[in-house]
CSV table of C-alpha atoms and ligand atoms in Angstrom, one decimal:
chain,number,residue,atom,x,y,z
A,1,MET,CA,11.5,-15.1,5.0
A,2,THR,CA,9.2,-13.0,3.2
A,3,ASP,CA,6.2,-11.1,4.7
A,4,ASP,CA,4.0,-13.4,2.6
A,5,GLU,CA,5.5,-16.4,4.2
A,6,LEU,CA,5.5,-14.9,7.8
A,7,LEU,CA,1.5,-14.6,6.7
A,8,ALA,CA,1.5,-18.4,6.3
A,9,ARG,CA,2.7,-19.3,8.9
A,10,ALA,CA,0.4,-17.2,10.8
A,11,ASP,CA,-2.5,-18.8,8.9
A,12,ALA,CA,-1.1,-22.2,10.1
A,13,VAL,CA,-0.8,-22.1,13.5
A,14,ALA,CA,-4.1,-20.5,13.9
A,15,GLU,CA,-5.9,-24.0,13.9
A,16,ARG,CA,-4.3,-24.4,17.0
A,17,ALA,CA,-5.9,-21.8,18.7
A,18,TYR,CA,-7.7,-22.6,22.0
A,19,ALA,CA,-11.0,-20.4,21.3
A,20,PRO,CA,-13.9,-23.0,22.1
A,21,TYR,CA,-16.2,-19.8,23.4
A,22,SER,CA,-15.7,-17.3,20.5
A,23,LYS,CA,-14.8,-19.9,17.7
A,24,PHE,CA,-13.0,-16.8,16.4
A,25,TYR,CA,-9.2,-18.3,15.9
A,26,VAL,CA,-6.1,-16.1,15.5
A,27,GLY,CA,-2.7,-16.9,14.9
A,28,ALA,CA,0.6,-14.6,15.0
A,29,ALA,CA,4.0,-14.8,13.4
A,30,LEU,CA,6.8,-12.9,14.6
A,31,LEU,CA,10.0,-12.5,12.6
A,32,THR,CA,13.3,-11.6,15.0
A,33,ARG,CA,16.2,-9.7,13.6
A,34,ASP,CA,18.1,-12.5,13.6
A,35,GLY,CA,15.7,-14.3,11.1
A,36,ARG,CA,13.7,-16.5,13.6
A,37,ALA,CA,10.0,-17.5,13.3
A,38,ILE,CA,7.8,-17.0,16.7
A,39,GLU,CA,4.2,-18.0,16.5
A,40,GLY,CA,1.2,-17.7,18.8
A,41,VAL,CA,-2.6,-18.2,19.1
A,42,ASN,CA,-5.3,-16.9,21.4
A,43,VAL,CA,-6.1,-18.6,24.4
A,44,GLU,CA,-9.6,-18.3,25.6
A,45,ASN,CA,-11.0,-19.0,29.0
A,46,ALA,CA,-14.7,-20.1,30.5
A,47,ALA,CA,-13.8,-17.0,32.5
A,48,TYR,CA,-14.1,-14.7,29.6
A,49,PRO,CA,-12.0,-11.8,30.4
A,50,LEU,CA,-9.1,-14.1,31.3
A,51,GLY,CA,-8.8,-15.0,27.3
A,52,THR,CA,-5.7,-13.6,25.8
A,53,CYS,CA,-5.0,-12.7,22.0
A,54,ALA,CA,-2.6,-14.3,19.8
A,55,GLU,CA,-0.6,-11.0,19.7
A,56,ARG,CA,0.2,-11.0,23.1
A,57,ASN,CA,0.7,-14.6,23.7
A,58,VAL,CA,3.3,-14.7,20.6
A,59,LEU,CA,5.4,-11.4,22.3
A,60,SER,CA,5.2,-13.0,25.9
A,61,ARG,CA,6.6,-16.1,24.0
A,62,ALA,CA,9.4,-14.0,22.4
A,63,VAL,CA,10.3,-12.2,25.5
A,64,THR,CA,10.7,-15.5,27.5
A,65,GLU,CA,13.2,-16.7,24.7
A,66,GLY,CA,15.3,-13.5,25.2
A,67,PHE,CA,14.0,-10.9,22.4
A,68,GLY,CA,13.2,-7.6,23.8
A,69,PRO,CA,11.9,-4.4,22.0
A,70,GLY,CA,14.2,-3.6,18.9
A,71,GLU,CA,14.6,-7.3,18.2
A,72,LEU,CA,11.7,-8.0,16.5
A,73,GLU,CA,11.4,-6.7,13.0
A,74,ALA,CA,7.8,-7.9,12.0
A,75,ILE,CA,4.7,-9.9,13.3
A,76,ALA,CA,2.0,-11.1,10.7
A,77,ILE,CA,-1.8,-11.7,12.5
A,78,THR,CA,-4.7,-13.1,10.7
A,79,ALA,CA,-6.8,-10.4,11.9
A,80,SER,CA,-7.0,-6.9,12.7
A,81,PRO,CA,-4.7,-6.3,16.0
A,82,CYS,CA,-7.4,-5.3,18.8
A,83,GLY,CA,-6.3,-1.5,20.7
A,84,GLY,CA,-5.1,-3.3,23.6
A,85,CYS,CA,-2.4,-5.6,21.6
A,86,ARG,CA,-1.6,-2.3,19.7
A,87,GLN,CA,0.0,-0.9,22.5
A,88,TRP,CA,1.9,-4.0,23.5
A,89,LEU,CA,2.9,-3.8,19.2
A,90,HIS,CA,3.8,-0.2,19.9
A,91,GLU,CA,6.0,-1.0,23.1
A,92,PHE,CA,8.3,-3.4,21.1
A,93,ARG,CA,9.2,-1.2,17.7
A,94,LEU,CA,8.5,-3.3,15.4
A,95,ASP,CA,9.3,-2.0,12.1
A,96,ARG,CA,6.0,-3.4,10.3
A,97,VAL,CA,2.9,-5.0,11.1
A,98,ILE,CA,1.1,-7.5,8.5
A,99,PHE,CA,-2.4,-8.7,8.9
A,100,ARG,CA,-5.8,-9.7,7.6
A,101,LYS,CA,-8.7,-7.2,7.8
A,102,GLY,CA,-12.2,-8.1,8.3
A,103,SER,CA,-12.5,-7.3,4.6
A,104,GLY,CA,-9.8,-10.2,3.5
A,105,GLU,CA,-7.5,-7.4,2.4
A,106,VAL,CA,-4.0,-7.7,3.6
A,107,VAL,CA,-2.6,-4.7,4.5
A,108,THR,CA,0.9,-3.5,6.6
A,109,ARG,CA,0.7,-0.7,8.9
A,110,THR,CA,3.7,0.3,11.2
A,111,PRO,CA,2.8,0.5,14.9
A,112,ASP,CA,2.7,4.2,14.9
A,113,GLU,CA,0.0,4.3,12.1
A,114,LEU,CA,-1.8,1.7,14.2
A,115,LEU,CA,-1.7,3.8,17.5
A,116,PRO,CA,-1.2,7.6,16.8
A,117,GLU,CA,-0.3,9.5,19.8
A,118,SER,CA,0.4,6.5,21.8
A,119,PHE,CA,1.2,6.3,25.8
A,120,ASP,CA,5.1,6.1,26.7
A,121,LEU,CA,6.4,6.4,30.2
B,1,THU,N1,-8.2,-12.1,19.7
B,1,THU,C1,-6.7,-11.7,19.2
B,1,THU,O1,-6.2,-13.1,19.5
B,1,THU,N2,-6.4,-10.8,18.7
B,1,THU,C2,-6.8,-9.8,18.5
B,1,THU,O2,-6.1,-8.5,18.2
B,1,THU,C3,-8.3,-9.6,18.1
B,1,THU,C4,-9.0,-10.4,19.2
B,1,THU,C5,-9.0,-13.0,19.9
B,1,THU,C6,-9.4,-12.8,21.4
B,1,THU,C7,-10.7,-13.8,21.6
B,1,THU,O3,-10.0,-14.9,21.6
B,1,THU,C8,-10.7,-13.8,19.8
B,1,THU,O4,-10.2,-13.2,19.3
B,1,THU,C9,-12.3,-12.8,19.8
B,1,THU,O5,-12.4,-12.0,20.3
């Protein structure tokens, strides 16, 4: 699957986001090293801080399916990842992160570029 196709998956799944409060619909699609695609969306809650981002939801889904750090090749996101999600992306050692910036431009970055001097235990 190409990066463009992965982003198209993220765009398509964003329609399923549960975002009645912000109305900001985010989709994320992961590509596993064995060629599978796993999708996720943001899920909000009336108690606002309990909402979860599309990136964290899709990574949790991947872990549930048996994938861990080093086993995920790329992620495509319909928006620029927030600070907390950048730490999650760092944890899973993806090769590349493809996302659409607020300006509409699509860029590809490494997790290290997105979160320099990141925290490790
Ligand atoms: N959101 C994400 O899903 N991912 C990000 O990296 C940025 C923010 C969601 C959270 C919330 O549901 C909505 O976008 C507005 O902040």
